[in-house]
Tab-separated table of C-alpha atoms in Angstrom:
chain	number	residue	atom	x	y	z
A	1	UNK	CA	88.805	-91.459	99.438
A	2	UNK	CA	86.908	-93.898	101.652
A	3	UNK	CA	90.174	-95.395	102.909
A	4	UNK	CA	91.508	-91.941	103.835
A	5	UNK	CA	88.210	-90.914	105.410
A	6	UNK	CA	87.539	-94.091	107.318
A	7	UNK	CA	91.062	-95.043	108.403
A	8	UNK	CA	93.671	-92.262	108.099
A	9	UNK	CA	91.594	-89.359	109.400
A	10	UNK	CA	90.496	-91.141	112.647
A	11	UNK	CA	94.112	-92.157	113.277
A	12	UNK	CA	95.293	-88.561	112.913
A	13	UNK	CA	92.539	-87.315	115.194
A	14	UNK	CA	93.529	-89.905	117.792
A	15	UNK	CA	97.128	-88.740	117.664
A	16	UNK	CA	96.233	-85.072	117.962
A	17	UNK	CA	93.541	-85.486	120.636
A	18	UNK	CA	94.830	-85.013	124.175
A	19	UNK	CA	93.092	-85.989	127.356
A	20	UNK	CA	92.698	-82.930	129.615
A	21	UNK	CA	91.952	-83.763	133.290
A	22	UNK	CA	88.861	-82.131	134.767
A	23	UNK	CA	90.794	-80.895	137.820
A	24	UNK	CA	93.681	-79.297	135.909
A	25	UNK	CA	92.473	-75.754	136.633
A	26	UNK	CA	90.764	-74.117	139.616
A	27	UNK	CA	88.941	-70.785	139.680
A	28	UNK	CA	89.569	-68.514	142.660
A	29	UNK	CA	86.195	-67.801	144.254
A	30	UNK	CA	87.376	-64.333	145.291
A	31	UNK	CA	89.074	-62.838	142.196
A	32	UNK	CA	87.855	-65.373	139.563
A	33	UNK	CA	91.423	-65.920	138.379
A	34	UNK	CA	92.139	-69.262	136.700
A	35	UNK	CA	94.782	-71.139	138.683
A	36	UNK	CA	96.743	-74.267	137.855
A	37	UNK	CA	95.663	-76.810	140.488
A	38	UNK	CA	99.188	-78.158	140.899
A	39	UNK	CA	100.586	-74.709	141.659
A	40	UNK	CA	97.652	-73.933	143.956
A	41	UNK	CA	98.387	-77.020	146.049
A	42	UNK	CA	102.014	-75.905	146.377
A	43	UNK	CA	100.732	-72.567	147.703
A	44	UNK	CA	98.601	-74.399	150.322
A	45	UNK	CA	95.355	-73.472	148.551
A	46	UNK	CA	96.040	-69.742	148.816
A	47	UNK	CA	95.436	-67.691	145.678
A	48	UNK	CA	98.754	-66.118	144.576
A	49	UNK	CA	96.883	-63.180	142.974
A	50	UNK	CA	94.569	-61.966	145.740
A	51	UNK	CA	95.702	-63.992	148.790
A	52	UNK	CA	92.289	-65.618	149.251
A	53	UNK	CA	92.468	-68.662	151.536
A	54	UNK	CA	90.466	-71.498	149.993
A	55	UNK	CA	89.215	-74.490	151.927
A	56	UNK	CA	91.715	-77.192	152.837
A	57	UNK	CA	91.240	-80.933	153.086
A	58	UNK	CA	91.916	-82.706	156.376
A	59	UNK	CA	94.920	-84.620	155.019
A	60	UNK	CA	96.513	-81.427	153.687
A	61	UNK	CA	95.865	-79.507	156.912
A	62	UNK	CA	97.558	-82.176	159.016
A	63	UNK	CA	100.532	-82.359	156.655
A	64	UNK	CA	101.008	-78.577	156.698
A	65	UNK	CA	100.724	-78.323	160.495
A	66	UNK	CA	103.023	-81.030	161.845
A	67	UNK	CA	106.820	-80.950	161.591
A	68	UNK	CA	107.943	-82.363	158.243
A	69	UNK	CA	104.391	-83.542	157.619
A	70	UNK	CA	104.892	-86.462	160.030
A	71	UNK	CA	101.970	-87.410	162.287
A	72	UNK	CA	99.942	-90.367	163.534
A	73	UNK	CA	96.173	-90.416	163.172
A	74	UNK	CA	94.356	-92.197	165.975
A	75	UNK	CA	91.478	-94.639	165.782
A	76	UNK	CA	88.391	-92.863	167.059
A	77	UNK	CA	85.282	-94.217	168.824
A	78	UNK	CA	82.102	-94.863	166.860
A	79	UNK	CA	78.641	-93.543	167.654
A	80	UNK	CA	75.109	-94.652	166.703
A	81	UNK	CA	74.826	-94.106	162.960
A	82	UNK	CA	71.214	-92.909	162.726
A	83	UNK	CA	69.777	-92.430	166.233
A	84	UNK	CA	66.540	-90.786	164.992
A	85	UNK	CA	65.933	-92.825	161.832
A	86	UNK	CA	65.926	-89.515	159.962
A	87	UNK	CA	64.866	-89.211	156.343
A	88	UNK	CA	64.279	-86.189	154.103
A	89	UNK	CA	64.780	-86.572	150.348
A	90	UNK	CA	67.263	-89.340	151.172
A	91	UNK	CA	67.912	-91.551	154.153
A	92	UNK	CA	70.458	-90.140	156.593
A	93	UNK	CA	72.417	-93.394	156.355
A	94	UNK	CA	72.641	-92.952	152.579
A	95	UNK	CA	73.903	-89.394	153.016
A	96	UNK	CA	76.608	-90.669	155.343
A	97	UNK	CA	77.670	-93.301	152.814
A	98	UNK	CA	77.872	-90.694	150.056
A	99	UNK	CA	79.855	-88.307	152.259
A	100	UNK	CA	82.346	-91.051	153.166
A	101	UNK	CA	82.778	-92.042	149.531
A	102	UNK	CA	83.353	-88.462	148.344
A	103	UNK	CA	85.527	-87.184	151.212
A	104	UNK	CA	87.427	-90.398	152.091
A	105	UNK	CA	86.787	-89.476	155.747
A	106	UNK	CA	84.708	-91.416	158.278
A	107	UNK	CA	83.302	-88.342	160.013
A	108	UNK	CA	83.617	-84.579	160.254
A	109	UNK	CA	86.540	-84.621	162.720
A	110	UNK	CA	89.980	-86.216	162.399
A	111	UNK	CA	92.519	-86.394	165.234
A	112	UNK	CA	96.283	-86.888	165.040
A	113	UNK	CA	99.336	-86.332	167.227
A	114	UNK	CA	102.928	-85.372	166.477
A	115	UNK	CA	105.176	-82.364	167.001
A	116	UNK	CA	104.800	-78.697	166.058
A	117	UNK	CA	108.066	-76.775	166.222
A	118	UNK	CA	109.463	-79.618	168.302
A	119	UNK	CA	106.593	-79.451	170.824
A	120	UNK	CA	104.326	-82.506	171.234
A	121	UNK	CA	100.741	-81.670	170.305
A	122	UNK	CA	97.371	-83.233	169.572
A	123	UNK	CA	95.577	-81.717	166.579
A	124	UNK	CA	91.897	-82.096	165.697
A	125	UNK	CA	90.812	-80.941	162.233
A	126	UNK	CA	87.219	-80.478	161.153
A	127	UNK	CA	86.446	-81.893	157.703
A	128	UNK	CA	84.266	-79.415	155.826
A	129	UNK	CA	84.305	-81.863	152.932
A	130	UNK	CA	82.232	-84.248	155.097
A	131	UNK	CA	78.665	-82.882	155.203
A	132	UNK	CA	79.964	-79.311	155.586
A	133	UNK	CA	81.791	-80.197	158.811
A	134	UNK	CA	78.535	-80.486	160.708
A	135	UNK	CA	78.523	-81.604	164.332
A	136	UNK	CA	76.713	-84.775	165.414
A	137	UNK	CA	77.031	-87.488	168.050
A	138	UNK	CA	80.088	-89.040	166.382
A	139	UNK	CA	81.755	-85.631	166.327
A	140	UNK	CA	81.211	-85.228	170.061
A	141	UNK	CA	82.728	-88.673	170.732
A	142	UNK	CA	85.780	-87.763	168.692
A	143	UNK	CA	86.242	-84.366	170.304
A	144	UNK	CA	86.161	-85.898	173.782
A	145	UNK	CA	88.646	-88.561	172.611
A	146	UNK	CA	90.982	-85.811	171.367
A	147	UNK	CA	90.819	-84.030	174.738
A	148	UNK	CA	91.488	-87.272	176.618
A	149	UNK	CA	94.459	-88.061	174.378
A	150	UNK	CA	95.912	-84.606	175.033
A	151	UNK	CA	95.503	-85.143	178.783
A	152	UNK	CA	97.061	-88.610	178.554
A	153	UNK	CA	100.059	-87.265	176.640
A	154	UNK	CA	100.151	-84.012	178.663
A	155	UNK	CA	100.138	-82.113	175.390
A	156	UNK	CA	98.214	-79.059	174.159
A	157	UNK	CA	95.145	-79.556	171.991
A	158	UNK	CA	94.935	-77.573	168.744
A	159	UNK	CA	91.597	-77.516	166.919
A	160	UNK	CA	91.058	-76.294	163.346
A	161	UNK	CA	87.408	-75.356	162.832
A	162	UNK	CA	85.467	-75.338	159.546
A	163	UNK	CA	81.774	-76.020	159.913
A	164	UNK	CA	78.226	-75.132	159.021
A	165	UNK	CA	77.120	-75.868	162.605
A	166	UNK	CA	74.984	-78.617	164.125
A	167	UNK	CA	73.848	-81.535	161.937
A	168	UNK	CA	70.114	-81.194	161.359
A	169	UNK	CA	69.656	-84.941	160.681
A	170	UNK	CA	70.404	-85.643	164.361
A	171	UNK	CA	68.114	-82.989	165.821
A	172	UNK	CA	68.542	-82.295	169.531
A	173	UNK	CA	71.314	-84.914	169.759
A	174	UNK	CA	73.522	-82.665	167.640
A	175	UNK	CA	72.732	-79.698	169.896
A	176	UNK	CA	73.789	-81.727	172.936
A	177	UNK	CA	77.308	-81.831	171.523
A	178	UNK	CA	77.667	-78.134	172.361
A	179	UNK	CA	77.742	-78.668	176.166
A	180	UNK	CA	79.607	-81.950	175.654
A	181	UNK	CA	82.496	-80.294	173.799
A	182	UNK	CA	82.466	-77.471	176.358
A	183	UNK	CA	82.949	-80.041	179.141
A	184	UNK	CA	85.875	-81.531	177.190
A	185	UNK	CA	87.503	-78.096	177.017
A	186	UNK	CA	87.055	-77.747	180.770
A	187	UNK	CA	88.810	-81.108	181.227
A	188	UNK	CA	91.853	-79.602	179.488
A	189	UNK	CA	91.685	-76.528	181.717
A	190	UNK	CA	91.505	-78.666	184.848
A	191	UNK	CA	94.597	-80.539	183.639
A	192	UNK	CA	96.425	-77.236	183.055
A	193	UNK	CA	96.900	-77.879	179.331
A	194	UNK	CA	96.678	-75.267	176.558
A	195	UNK	CA	93.677	-75.296	174.234
A	196	UNK	CA	94.287	-73.417	170.985
A	197	UNK	CA	91.675	-72.807	168.291
A	198	UNK	CA	92.409	-71.918	164.655
A	199	UNK	CA	89.228	-70.639	163.010
A	200	UNK	CA	89.027	-71.089	159.246
A	201	UNK	CA	86.436	-70.213	156.632
A	202	UNK	CA	83.618	-70.821	157.456
A	203	UNK	CA	83.043	-71.365	161.185
A	204	UNK	CA	79.371	-70.903	161.984
A	205	UNK	CA	76.374	-72.122	163.978
A	206	UNK	CA	76.651	-74.279	167.069
A	207	UNK	CA	80.377	-74.758	166.579
A	208	UNK	CA	80.936	-71.022	167.039
A	209	UNK	CA	78.528	-71.030	169.981
A	210	UNK	CA	80.528	-73.687	171.837
A	211	UNK	CA	84.109	-74.974	171.708
A	212	UNK	CA	85.294	-72.774	168.825
A	213	UNK	CA	85.282	-69.597	170.944
A	214	UNK	CA	86.715	-71.092	174.151
A	215	UNK	CA	90.383	-71.255	173.228
A	216	UNK	CA	93.140	-69.962	175.468
A	217	UNK	CA	94.428	-68.426	172.242
A	218	UNK	CA	92.144	-67.702	169.280
A	219	UNK	CA	93.798	-67.608	165.842
A	220	UNK	CA	91.966	-66.823	162.612
A	221	UNK	CA	92.909	-67.290	158.988
A	222	UNK	CA	92.611	-64.122	156.853
A	223	UNK	CA	89.077	-63.113	155.812
A	224	UNK	CA	87.497	-66.191	157.400
A	225	UNK	CA	83.742	-66.024	158.001
A	226	UNK	CA	83.159	-66.552	161.733
A	227	UNK	CA	79.760	-66.165	163.352
A	228	UNK	CA	76.618	-67.850	164.608
A	229	UNK	CA	74.065	-66.777	161.994
A	230	UNK	CA	74.988	-65.592	158.506
A	231	UNK	CA	75.174	-61.879	157.586
A	232	UNK	CA	72.050	-62.069	155.386
A	233	UNK	CA	69.986	-63.564	158.225
A	234	UNK	CA	71.180	-60.863	160.631
A	235	UNK	CA	70.418	-58.075	158.172
A	236	UNK	CA	66.904	-59.429	157.582
A	237	UNK	CA	66.353	-59.664	161.356
A	238	UNK	CA	67.669	-56.283	162.520
A	239	UNK	CA	66.710	-54.516	159.247
A	240	UNK	CA	69.994	-52.651	159.167
A	241	UNK	CA	72.981	-52.664	156.862
A	242	UNK	CA	75.937	-54.410	158.478
A	243	UNK	CA	79.371	-52.709	158.521
A	244	UNK	CA	81.947	-53.766	155.902
A	245	UNK	CA	83.845	-56.911	156.812
A	246	UNK	CA	81.311	-57.875	159.483
A	247	UNK	CA	81.931	-61.414	160.870
A	248	UNK	CA	85.278	-61.647	159.087
A	249	UNK	CA	88.391	-62.522	161.060
A	250	UNK	CA	89.943	-59.039	160.767
A	251	UNK	CA	86.737	-57.457	162.106
A	252	UNK	CA	86.691	-59.894	165.043
A	253	UNK	CA	90.360	-59.156	165.734
A	254	UNK	CA	89.616	-55.425	165.927
A	255	UNK	CA	86.739	-56.131	168.343
A	256	UNK	CA	88.679	-58.413	170.699
A	257	UNK	CA	87.235	-61.803	169.730
A	258	UNK	CA	90.457	-63.067	168.154
A	259	UNK	CA	94.021	-62.814	169.401
A	260	UNK	CA	95.683	-62.849	166.000
A	261	UNK	CA	95.061	-63.319	162.286
A	262	UNK	CA	97.761	-65.429	160.655
A	263	UNK	CA	98.332	-66.390	157.026
A	264	UNK	CA	98.129	-70.134	156.401
A	265	UNK	CA	101.820	-70.585	155.626
A	266	UNK	CA	102.745	-68.970	158.960
A	267	UNK	CA	100.316	-70.913	161.180
A	268	UNK	CA	102.744	-73.736	162.150
A	269	UNK	CA	105.340	-71.199	163.317
A	270	UNK	CA	102.676	-69.230	165.216
A	271	UNK	CA	101.412	-72.410	166.892
A	272	UNK	CA	104.950	-73.438	167.857
A	273	UNK	CA	105.554	-70.009	169.409
A	274	UNK	CA	102.256	-70.008	171.320
A	275	UNK	CA	102.707	-73.579	172.574
A	276	UNK	CA	106.227	-72.743	173.729
A	277	UNK	CA	104.957	-69.716	175.659
A	278	UNK	CA	102.007	-71.517	177.254
A	279	UNK	CA	103.975	-74.617	178.249
A	280	UNK	CA	107.217	-72.760	179.038
A	281	UNK	CA	108.992	-75.357	176.910
A	282	UNK	CA	112.460	-74.651	175.492
A	283	UNK	CA	112.695	-73.556	171.878
A	284	UNK	CA	113.358	-76.137	169.168
A	285	UNK	CA	117.122	-76.641	168.996
A	286	UNK	CA	116.921	-77.184	165.242
A	287	UNK	CA	115.493	-73.719	164.655
A	288	UNK	CA	118.019	-71.096	163.455
A	289	UNK	CA	119.122	-68.683	166.196
A	290	UNK	CA	117.743	-65.137	165.991
A	291	UNK	CA	120.103	-62.539	164.468
A	292	UNK	CA	122.232	-60.676	166.963
A	293	UNK	CA	121.516	-57.006	167.371
A	294	UNK	CA	124.435	-54.671	166.791
A	295	UNK	CA	125.590	-53.007	170.005
A	296	UNK	CA	125.549	-49.198	169.926
A	297	UNK	CA	128.970	-47.603	169.633
A	298	UNK	CA	130.278	-46.174	172.886
A	299	UNK	CA	131.449	-42.581	173.000
A	300	UNK	CA	135.148	-42.131	173.581
A	301	UNK	CA	135.910	-41.192	177.138
């Protein structure tokens, strides 16, 4: 019996035991439906049951936006790492190291260039996975670099926002990025180049109060939270119940703060159409021609 217990049984258990990856399943935060992660990635992180748009990584966002997923990321300028020597429960420098290790991003903004619907474009994507997409001195440097690249290439600048606002570890320096990014947007206007903003969930704080609401065309993903302060803070301040859907993209569309709300899978086509209209560029020759409308039958004379 000892031979069976000590040798055969462990062998059988080893054969029957299967390693299950931790990231095999994902739970939708809206409908609580269990989703196979592989299928969710194919659906661009949109729940197939309720249509909820989950957060997207920078690498995925760039791949979905550019034609055939082909783009070139640019090397971006560096900024002082810890200008205030800030420390709370951890050193700010340690928080940055942890964020870089977990997100595989250097900062909260990535910039790339390529084509969208055949139109050259510069795209800047905020990385919510990096310290909640917060805005600091390095972010401001990168945003200005994106605007200068767009001017150099005479291309529109498209920005995808996802942020918790200014980065508290940099104090007033982070707040100074609000006027700095606003000046960069004005540089694009002076050059006569389109500036398009795609607001995703969530876009809040100083980001909303600056460059995120200055687009020539404002596009929102469905049900994205967009605002300066959160709904709970506003309710506690005004002591009133907020209307349903307050600060969501559909509510802002109804009240004139957005130009359109577009599902994630349709954003590249919407961007291509908007860029074509704003730059008066010819349509992509590879796109299928629109169907011809049937001519009405003429009455016999």
